[in-house]
Amino acid sequence: MSLKDHYLIVGDTPLARNSYRELKQREQVVRVILLRQPDDTYFQAEDVIIGDASDTDVLNQAEANAAAAVLALRADDSENAFIILAVRELQGPAKTVAAVNDSKNLKRVQRVQPDMIIAPQVIGGEVLAMALNGEELSSDAILKMFHSSNQH
């Protein structure tokens, strides 16, 4: 069966697991690319692809060129950047999302031009400061925290 408009999540981080759970709850088709078989059964076996997501052969196996989005959510920011570059090589329509775990890497990851960047520690700090300061936590305010490389 050929996949189309599915979501590809790369990594086994808390962000990757939560994104997987939320997309599955929304009845989306999700595949997860992992370097090795996980120790637990959090991901459904049929959703797991074992391989290096910075390898275009692995991305082709996961049909990344027909995906709605590829989410590079590994713990290593440089690996996330290389995954985005590999997805770009395929020249498919998939949106790209890169996680930035260390704020000092934000500018470097922006250079590979993912469609969206999520920096959980930065966003978490901003939301916490806003809440403690009594600022409004509107959906617009939160959306602005998702750094898009197109805005810089």
Coordinates of N, CA, C and O in Angstrom, one line a residue:
M1 N 0.8 -1.2 0.0 CA 0.0 0.0 0.0 C 0.9 1.2 0.0 O 1.8 1.4 0.8
S2 N 0.6 2.1 -0.9 CA 1.3 3.4 -1.0 C 0.8 4.4 0.0 O -0.4 4.6 0.1
L3 N 1.7 5.1 0.6 CA 1.3 6.2 1.6 C 1.3 7.5 0.9 O 2.1 7.8 0.0
K4 N 0.4 8.4 1.4 CA 0.3 9.7 0.9 C -0.3 10.6 2.0 O -1.2 10.2 2.7
D5 N 0.3 11.8 2.1 CA -0.2 12.8 3.1 C -0.1 12.2 4.6 O -0.9 12.6 5.4
H6 N 0.8 11.4 4.8 CA 1.1 10.8 6.1 C 2.1 11.7 6.8 O 2.7 12.6 6.2
Y7 N 2.3 11.5 8.1 CA 3.3 12.2 8.9 C 4.4 11.3 9.2 O 4.2 10.1 9.6
L8 N 5.6 11.8 9.0 CA 6.8 11.0 9.4 C 7.5 11.7 10.6 O 7.9 12.9 10.5
I9 N 7.6 11.0 11.6 CA 8.3 11.5 12.8 C 9.6 10.8 12.9 O 9.7 9.5 12.8
V10 N 10.7 11.5 13.1 CA 12.0 11.0 13.3 C 12.5 11.2 14.7 O 12.6 12.3 15.2
G11 N 12.7 10.1 15.4 CA 13.3 10.2 16.8 C 12.4 9.6 17.8 O 11.2 9.3 17.6
D12 N 13.0 9.3 19.0 CA 12.3 8.7 20.1 C 12.5 9.6 21.3 O 13.0 9.1 22.4
T13 N 12.2 10.8 21.2 CA 12.3 11.8 22.3 C 10.9 12.0 22.9 O 9.9 11.6 22.3
P14 N 10.8 12.6 24.1 CA 9.4 12.9 24.6 C 8.6 13.7 23.6 O 7.4 13.4 23.4
L15 N 9.2 14.6 22.9 CA 8.4 15.4 21.9 C 8.0 14.5 20.8 O 6.8 14.6 20.3
A16 N 8.8 13.6 20.3 CA 8.4 12.7 19.2 C 7.3 11.8 19.7 O 6.3 11.6 19.0
R17 N 7.4 11.3 20.9 CA 6.3 10.4 21.4 C 5.0 11.1 21.6 O 3.9 10.6 21.2
N18 N 5.0 12.3 22.1 CA 3.8 13.1 22.3 C 3.2 13.5 21.0 O 2.0 13.5 20.8
S19 N 4.0 13.9 20.0 CA 3.5 14.2 18.7 C 2.9 13.0 18.0 O 1.8 13.1 17.4
Y20 N 3.5 11.8 18.2 CA 3.0 10.6 17.6 C 1.6 10.3 18.2 O 0.6 10.1 17.5
R21 N 1.5 10.4 19.6 CA 0.2 10.1 20.3 C -0.9 11.1 19.8 O -2.0 10.7 19.5
E22 N -0.5 12.4 19.7 CA -1.5 13.4 19.3 C -2.0 13.2 17.9 O -3.2 13.3 17.6
L23 N -1.1 12.9 17.0 CA -1.5 12.7 15.6 C -2.3 11.4 15.5 O -3.3 11.4 14.7
K24 N -1.9 10.3 16.2 CA -2.7 9.1 16.1 C -4.1 9.3 16.7 O -5.1 8.8 16.2
Q25 N -4.2 10.1 17.8 CA -5.5 10.4 18.4 C -6.4 11.2 17.4 O -7.6 11.1 17.4
R26 N -5.8 11.9 16.5 CA -6.5 12.6 15.4 C -6.7 11.8 14.2 O -7.0 12.3 13.1
E27 N -6.4 10.5 14.3 CA -6.6 9.5 13.3 C -5.8 9.8 12.0 O -6.3 9.6 10.9
Q28 N -4.6 10.3 12.2 CA -3.7 10.5 11.1 C -2.8 9.3 10.9 O -2.6 8.5 11.8
V29 N -2.3 9.1 9.7 CA -1.4 8.0 9.4 C 0.0 8.5 9.8 O 0.4 9.6 9.3
V30 N 0.7 7.8 10.6 CA 2.0 8.2 11.1 C 3.0 7.1 11.0 O 2.6 6.0 11.3
R31 N 4.2 7.4 10.5 CA 5.3 6.5 10.6 C 6.4 7.1 11.4 O 6.5 8.3 11.4
V32 N 7.2 6.3 12.0 CA 8.2 6.7 12.9 C 9.5 6.1 12.4 O 9.6 4.9 12.3
I33 N 10.6 6.9 12.2 CA 11.9 6.4 11.8 C 12.8 6.4 13.0 O 13.0 7.5 13.6
L34 N 13.3 5.3 13.4 CA 14.1 5.1 14.5 C 15.4 4.4 14.1 O 15.5 3.6 13.2
L35 N 16.5 4.8 14.8 CA 17.8 4.1 14.5 C 17.8 2.7 14.9 O 18.5 1.9 14.3
R36 N 17.1 2.3 16.0 CA 17.0 0.9 16.5 C 15.6 0.7 17.0 O 14.9 1.6 17.3
Q37 N 15.3 -0.6 17.1 CA 14.0 -1.0 17.7 C 13.9 -0.5 19.1 O 14.8 -0.6 19.9
P38 N 12.8 0.1 19.4 CA 12.6 0.7 20.8 C 12.5 -0.5 21.8 O 12.1 -1.6 21.5
D39 N 12.8 -0.1 23.1 CA 12.7 -1.1 24.2 C 11.3 -1.4 24.6 O 11.1 -2.3 25.3
D40 N 10.4 -0.5 24.3 CA 9.0 -0.7 24.7 C 8.1 -0.7 23.5 O 8.5 -0.8 22.3
T41 N 6.8 -0.8 23.7 CA 5.8 -0.9 22.6 C 5.0 0.4 22.5 O 3.8 0.3 22.2
Y42 N 5.6 1.5 22.8 CA 4.9 2.8 22.7 C 4.4 3.0 21.3 O 3.2 3.4 21.1
F43 N 5.2 2.8 20.3 CA 4.9 3.0 18.9 C 4.3 1.6 18.4 O 4.8 0.6 18.7
Q44 N 3.3 1.7 17.6 CA 2.7 0.5 17.0 C 3.7 -0.1 16.0 O 4.3 0.7 15.2
A45 N 3.9 -1.4 16.1 CA 5.0 -2.0 15.3 C 4.9 -1.7 13.8 O 5.9 -1.5 13.2
E46 N 3.7 -1.6 13.3 CA 3.5 -1.4 11.8 C 3.9 0.1 11.5 O 4.0 0.4 10.3
D47 N 4.0 1.0 12.5 CA 4.4 2.3 12.2 C 5.9 2.6 12.2 O 6.3 3.7 11.9
V48 N 6.7 1.6 12.7 CA 8.1 1.8 12.9 C 8.9 1.4 11.7 O 8.7 0.3 11.1
I49 N 9.8 2.3 11.3 CA 10.8 2.0 10.3 C 12.2 2.2 10.9 O 12.4 3.2 11.5
I50 N 13.0 1.1 10.8 CA 14.3 1.2 11.4 C 15.3 1.7 10.3 O 15.4 1.1 9.3
G51 N 16.1 2.7 10.7 CA 17.1 3.2 9.7 C 17.5 4.7 10.1 O 17.0 5.3 11.0
D52 N 18.4 5.2 9.3 CA 18.9 6.5 9.5 C 18.2 7.5 8.6 O 18.3 7.4 7.4
A53 N 17.4 8.4 9.2 CA 16.5 9.3 8.4 C 17.3 10.3 7.6 O 16.7 11.0 6.8
S54 N 18.6 10.4 7.8 CA 19.4 11.4 7.0 C 19.8 10.7 5.7 O 20.4 11.3 4.8
D55 N 19.4 9.4 5.6 CA 19.7 8.6 4.4 C 18.5 8.6 3.5 O 17.4 8.2 3.9
T56 N 18.7 9.1 2.2 CA 17.5 9.3 1.3 C 16.9 7.9 1.0 O 15.7 7.9 0.7
D57 N 17.6 6.8 1.0 CA 17.0 5.5 0.8 C 16.0 5.2 1.9 O 14.9 4.6 1.6
V58 N 16.3 5.5 3.1 CA 15.4 5.3 4.3 C 14.2 6.2 4.1 O 13.1 5.8 4.3
L59 N 14.4 7.4 3.7 CA 13.3 8.4 3.5 C 12.4 7.9 2.4 O 11.2 8.0 2.5
N60 N 13.0 7.4 1.3 CA 12.2 6.8 0.2 C 11.4 5.6 0.7 O 10.2 5.5 0.3
Q61 N 12.0 4.8 1.5 CA 11.2 3.6 2.1 C 10.0 4.1 2.9 O 9.0 3.4 2.8
A62 N 10.2 5.2 3.6 CA 9.1 5.8 4.4 C 8.2 6.6 3.5 O 7.2 7.2 4.1
E63 N 8.4 6.7 2.2 CA 7.7 7.5 1.3 C 7.6 9.0 1.7 O 6.5 9.6 1.7
A64 N 8.7 9.5 2.1 CA 8.8 10.9 2.6 C 8.4 11.9 1.5 O 7.9 13.0 1.7
N65 N 8.6 11.5 0.2 CA 8.3 12.4 -0.9 C 6.8 12.6 -1.1 O 6.4 13.5 -1.7
A66 N 6.0 11.7 -0.4 CA 4.5 11.9 -0.5 C 3.9 12.3 0.9 O 2.7 12.3 1.0
A67 N 4.8 12.5 1.8 CA 4.3 12.8 3.2 C 3.7 14.2 3.3 O 4.1 15.1 2.5
A68 N 2.8 14.4 4.2 CA 2.3 15.8 4.5 C 3.4 16.6 5.2 O 3.6 17.8 4.9
A69 N 4.1 15.9 6.1 CA 5.2 16.6 6.8 C 6.2 15.6 7.4 O 5.8 14.4 7.7
V70 N 7.4 16.0 7.5 CA 8.5 15.2 8.1 C 9.0 16.0 9.3 O 9.4 17.2 9.2
L71 N 8.9 15.4 10.5 CA 9.2 16.1 11.8 C 10.5 15.5 12.3 O 10.6 14.3 12.7
A72 N 11.6 16.2 12.2 CA 12.9 15.8 12.7 C 13.0 16.2 14.2 O 13.2 17.3 14.5
L73 N 12.7 15.2 15.1 CA 12.5 15.5 16.5 C 13.5 14.7 17.3 O 13.2 14.3 18.4
R74 N 14.7 14.5 16.8 CA 15.7 13.8 17.6 C 16.3 14.7 18.6 O 16.1 15.9 18.6
A75 N 17.1 14.2 19.6 CA 17.7 15.0 20.6 C 18.9 15.8 20.2 O 19.2 16.8 20.8
D76 N 19.4 15.4 19.1 CA 20.6 16.0 18.5 C 20.3 17.0 17.4 O 19.7 16.6 16.4
D77 N 20.5 18.3 17.7 CA 20.1 19.4 16.7 C 20.8 19.2 15.3 O 20.2 19.4 14.3
S78 N 22.1 18.8 15.3 CA 22.8 18.6 14.0 C 22.1 17.5 13.2 O 22.0 17.6 12.0
E79 N 21.7 16.4 13.9 CA 21.0 15.3 13.2 C 19.7 15.8 12.6 O 19.4 15.4 11.5
N80 N 19.0 16.6 13.4 CA 17.7 17.2 12.9 C 18.0 18.0 11.6 O 17.2 17.9 10.6
A81 N 19.0 18.8 11.6 CA 19.4 19.6 10.5 C 19.7 18.7 9.2 O 19.2 19.0 8.1
F82 N 20.5 17.7 9.4 CA 20.8 16.8 8.3 C 19.6 16.1 7.8 O 19.5 15.8 6.6
I83 N 18.7 15.7 8.7 CA 17.4 15.1 8.2 C 16.6 16.0 7.3 O 16.2 15.7 6.2
I84 N 16.6 17.3 7.7 CA 15.9 18.3 6.9 C 16.5 18.4 5.5 O 15.9 18.5 4.5
L85 N 17.9 18.5 5.5 CA 18.6 18.5 4.2 C 18.3 17.3 3.3 O 18.1 17.5 2.1
A86 N 18.3 16.1 4.0 CA 18.0 14.9 3.2 C 16.5 15.0 2.6 O 16.3 14.6 1.4
V87 N 15.6 15.5 3.4 CA 14.2 15.6 2.9 C 14.2 16.5 1.7 O 13.5 16.3 0.7
R88 N 14.9 17.6 1.8 CA 15.0 18.6 0.7 C 15.5 18.0 -0.6 O 15.1 18.3 -1.7
E89 N 16.5 17.1 -0.4 CA 17.0 16.4 -1.6 C 15.9 15.7 -2.4 O 16.0 15.5 -3.6
L90 N 14.9 15.1 -1.7 CA 13.9 14.4 -2.4 C 13.0 15.3 -3.2 O 12.2 14.8 -4.0
Q91 N 12.9 16.6 -2.9 CA 12.2 17.6 -3.6 C 10.7 17.3 -3.6 O 10.0 17.5 -4.6
G92 N 10.2 16.7 -2.6 CA 8.7 16.4 -2.4 C 8.0 17.6 -1.8 O 8.7 18.6 -1.4
P93 N 6.7 17.5 -1.7 CA 5.9 18.6 -1.1 C 5.9 18.6 0.4 O 5.3 19.6 1.0
A94 N 6.5 17.7 1.1 CA 6.4 17.6 2.5 C 6.8 18.8 3.3 O 7.9 19.4 2.9
K95 N 6.1 19.3 4.2 CA 6.5 20.3 5.1 C 7.6 19.7 6.0 O 7.5 18.6 6.3
T96 N 8.5 20.6 6.4 CA 9.6 20.1 7.3 C 9.5 20.8 8.6 O 9.3 22.0 8.7
V97 N 9.7 20.1 9.7 CA 9.7 20.6 11.1 C 11.0 20.1 11.7 O 11.3 18.9 11.7
A98 N 11.8 21.0 12.3 CA 13.0 20.6 13.0 C 12.9 21.1 14.5 O 12.5 22.2 14.8
A99 N 13.2 20.2 15.4 CA 13.3 20.5 16.8 C 14.7 21.1 17.1 O 15.7 20.6 16.5
V100 N 14.7 22.1 17.9 CA 16.0 22.7 18.4 C 16.0 22.5 19.9 O 15.1 23.1 20.6
N101 N 16.9 21.7 20.4 CA 16.9 21.4 21.8 C 17.8 22.3 22.6 O 17.7 22.5 23.7
D102 N 18.8 22.9 21.9 CA 19.7 23.9 22.5 C 19.6 25.2 21.8 O 19.9 25.3 20.6
S103 N 19.2 26.2 22.5 CA 18.9 27.5 21.8 C 20.1 28.1 21.1 O 19.9 28.8 20.1
K104 N 21.3 27.7 21.5 CA 22.5 28.2 20.8 C 22.6 27.7 19.3 O 23.3 28.3 18.5
N105 N 21.8 26.6 19.0 CA 21.8 26.1 17.7 C 20.7 26.6 16.8 O 20.6 26.2 15.6
L106 N 19.9 27.5 17.3 CA 18.7 28.0 16.6 C 19.1 28.6 15.2 O 18.5 28.2 14.2
K107 N 20.1 29.5 15.2 CA 20.5 30.1 13.9 C 21.0 29.1 12.9 O 20.7 29.2 11.7
R108 N 21.8 28.1 13.4 CA 22.3 27.1 12.5 C 21.2 26.3 11.9 O 21.2 26.0 10.7
V109 N 20.2 25.9 12.7 CA 19.1 25.1 12.1 C 18.3 25.9 11.2 O 17.8 25.4 10.2
Q110 N 18.1 27.2 11.4 CA 17.4 28.1 10.5 C 18.0 28.1 9.1 O 17.3 28.2 8.1
R111 N 19.3 27.9 9.1 CA 20.0 27.9 7.8 C 19.6 26.8 6.8 O 19.8 26.9 5.6
V112 N 19.2 25.7 7.4 CA 18.7 24.6 6.5 C 17.3 24.8 6.1 O 16.7 24.0 5.3
Q113 N 16.7 25.8 6.5 CA 15.3 26.3 6.1 C 14.2 25.3 6.3 O 13.5 25.0 5.3
P114 N 14.0 24.8 7.5 CA 12.8 24.0 7.7 C 11.6 24.9 7.6 O 11.7 26.1 7.8
D115 N 10.4 24.3 7.3 CA 9.2 25.2 7.3 C 8.9 25.7 8.7 O 8.3 26.7 8.8
M116 N 9.2 24.9 9.7 CA 8.9 25.3 11.0 C 10.0 24.8 12.0 O 10.5 23.7 11.7
I117 N 10.3 25.5 13.0 CA 11.2 25.1 14.0 C 10.5 25.2 15.3 O 9.8 26.1 15.6
I118 N 10.6 24.1 16.1 CA 10.1 24.1 17.4 C 11.3 23.9 18.4 O 12.1 23.0 18.3
A119 N 11.3 24.8 19.4 CA 12.4 24.8 20.4 C 11.6 24.7 21.7 O 11.3 25.7 22.4
P120 N 11.4 23.4 22.1 CA 10.6 23.2 23.3 C 11.0 23.9 24.6 O 10.2 24.5 25.3
Q121 N 12.4 23.9 24.8 CA 12.8 24.5 26.1 C 12.6 26.1 26.0 O 12.3 26.7 27.0
V122 N 12.8 26.7 24.8 CA 12.6 28.1 24.7 C 11.1 28.4 24.8 O 10.7 29.3 25.6
I123 N 10.3 27.6 24.1 CA 8.8 27.9 24.2 C 8.3 27.7 25.7 O 7.5 28.4 26.2
G124 N 8.8 26.6 26.3 CA 8.4 26.3 27.7 C 8.7 27.5 28.6 O 7.9 27.9 29.4
G125 N 9.9 28.0 28.4 CA 10.4 29.1 29.3 C 9.5 30.4 29.0 O 9.1 31.1 29.9
E126 N 9.2 30.6 27.7 CA 8.3 31.8 27.4 C 6.9 31.6 28.0 O 6.4 32.6 28.5
V127 N 6.4 30.4 27.8 CA 5.0 30.2 28.3 C 5.0 30.4 29.8 O 4.1 31.0 30.4
L128 N 6.0 29.8 30.5 CA 6.0 29.9 32.0 C 6.2 31.4 32.4 O 5.5 31.8 33.3
A129 N 7.1 32.1 31.7 CA 7.2 33.5 32.1 C 6.0 34.3 31.9 O 5.6 35.2 32.7
M130 N 5.3 34.0 30.7 CA 4.0 34.7 30.4 C 3.0 34.4 31.5 O 2.3 35.3 32.0
A131 N 2.9 33.1 31.9 CA 1.9 32.7 32.9 C 2.2 33.4 34.2 O 1.3 33.9 34.9
L132 N 3.4 33.4 34.6 CA 3.8 34.0 35.9 C 3.7 35.5 35.9 O 3.4 36.1 37.0
N133 N 3.8 36.1 34.8 CA 3.6 37.5 34.6 C 2.2 38.0 34.4 O 1.9 39.2 34.3
G134 N 1.3 37.0 34.3 CA -0.1 37.3 34.2 C -0.5 37.7 32.7 O -1.5 38.3 32.5
E135 N 0.4 37.4 31.8 CA 0.1 37.8 30.4 C -0.9 36.8 29.8 O -0.9 35.6 30.2
E136 N -1.6 37.2 28.8 CA -2.6 36.3 28.1 C -1.9 35.3 27.3 O -1.0 35.5 26.5
L137 N -2.3 34.0 27.5 CA -1.8 32.9 26.7 C -2.7 32.5 25.6 O -3.4 31.5 25.7
S138 N -2.8 33.4 24.6 CA -3.7 33.1 23.5 C -3.0 32.2 22.5 O -1.8 32.0 22.5
S139 N -3.9 31.6 21.6 CA -3.3 30.7 20.6 C -2.4 31.5 19.7 O -1.4 31.0 19.2
D140 N -2.7 32.8 19.4 CA -1.8 33.6 18.6 C -0.5 33.8 19.2 O 0.6 33.7 18.5
A141 N -0.4 34.1 20.5 CA 0.8 34.3 21.2 C 1.7 33.0 21.1 O 2.9 33.0 20.9
I142 N 1.0 31.9 21.3 CA 1.8 30.6 21.3 C 2.2 30.3 19.9 O 3.4 29.8 19.7
L143 N 1.4 30.5 18.9 CA 1.8 30.2 17.5 C 3.1 31.0 17.1 O 3.9 30.6 16.4
K144 N 3.2 32.3 17.6 CA 4.3 33.1 17.3 C 5.6 32.5 17.8 O 6.7 32.9 17.4
M145 N 5.5 31.7 18.8 CA 6.7 31.1 19.4 C 7.3 30.0 18.5 O 8.4 29.6 18.7
F146 N 6.6 29.5 17.5 CA 7.1 28.5 16.6 C 7.9 29.3 15.6 O 7.4 29.8 14.6
H147 N 9.2 29.3 15.8 CA 10.1 30.0 14.9 C 10.1 29.4 13.5 O 10.5 28.3 13.3
S148 N 9.6 30.2 12.5 CA 9.7 29.7 11.2 C 11.0 30.4 10.5 O 11.2 31.5 10.7
S149 N 11.7 29.6 9.8 CA 12.9 30.1 9.1 C 12.6 31.1 8.1 O 13.4 31.9 7.7
N150 N 11.3 31.2 7.7 CA 10.9 32.2 6.7 C 10.8 33.6 7.3 O 10.7 34.6 6.6
Q151 N 10.7 33.6 8.6 CA 10.5 34.9 9.3 C 11.9 35.6 9.6 O 11.9 36.7 10.1
H152 N 13.0 34.9 9.4 CA 14.3 35.5 9.8 C 15.1 35.8 8.6 O 15.1 35.2 7.6

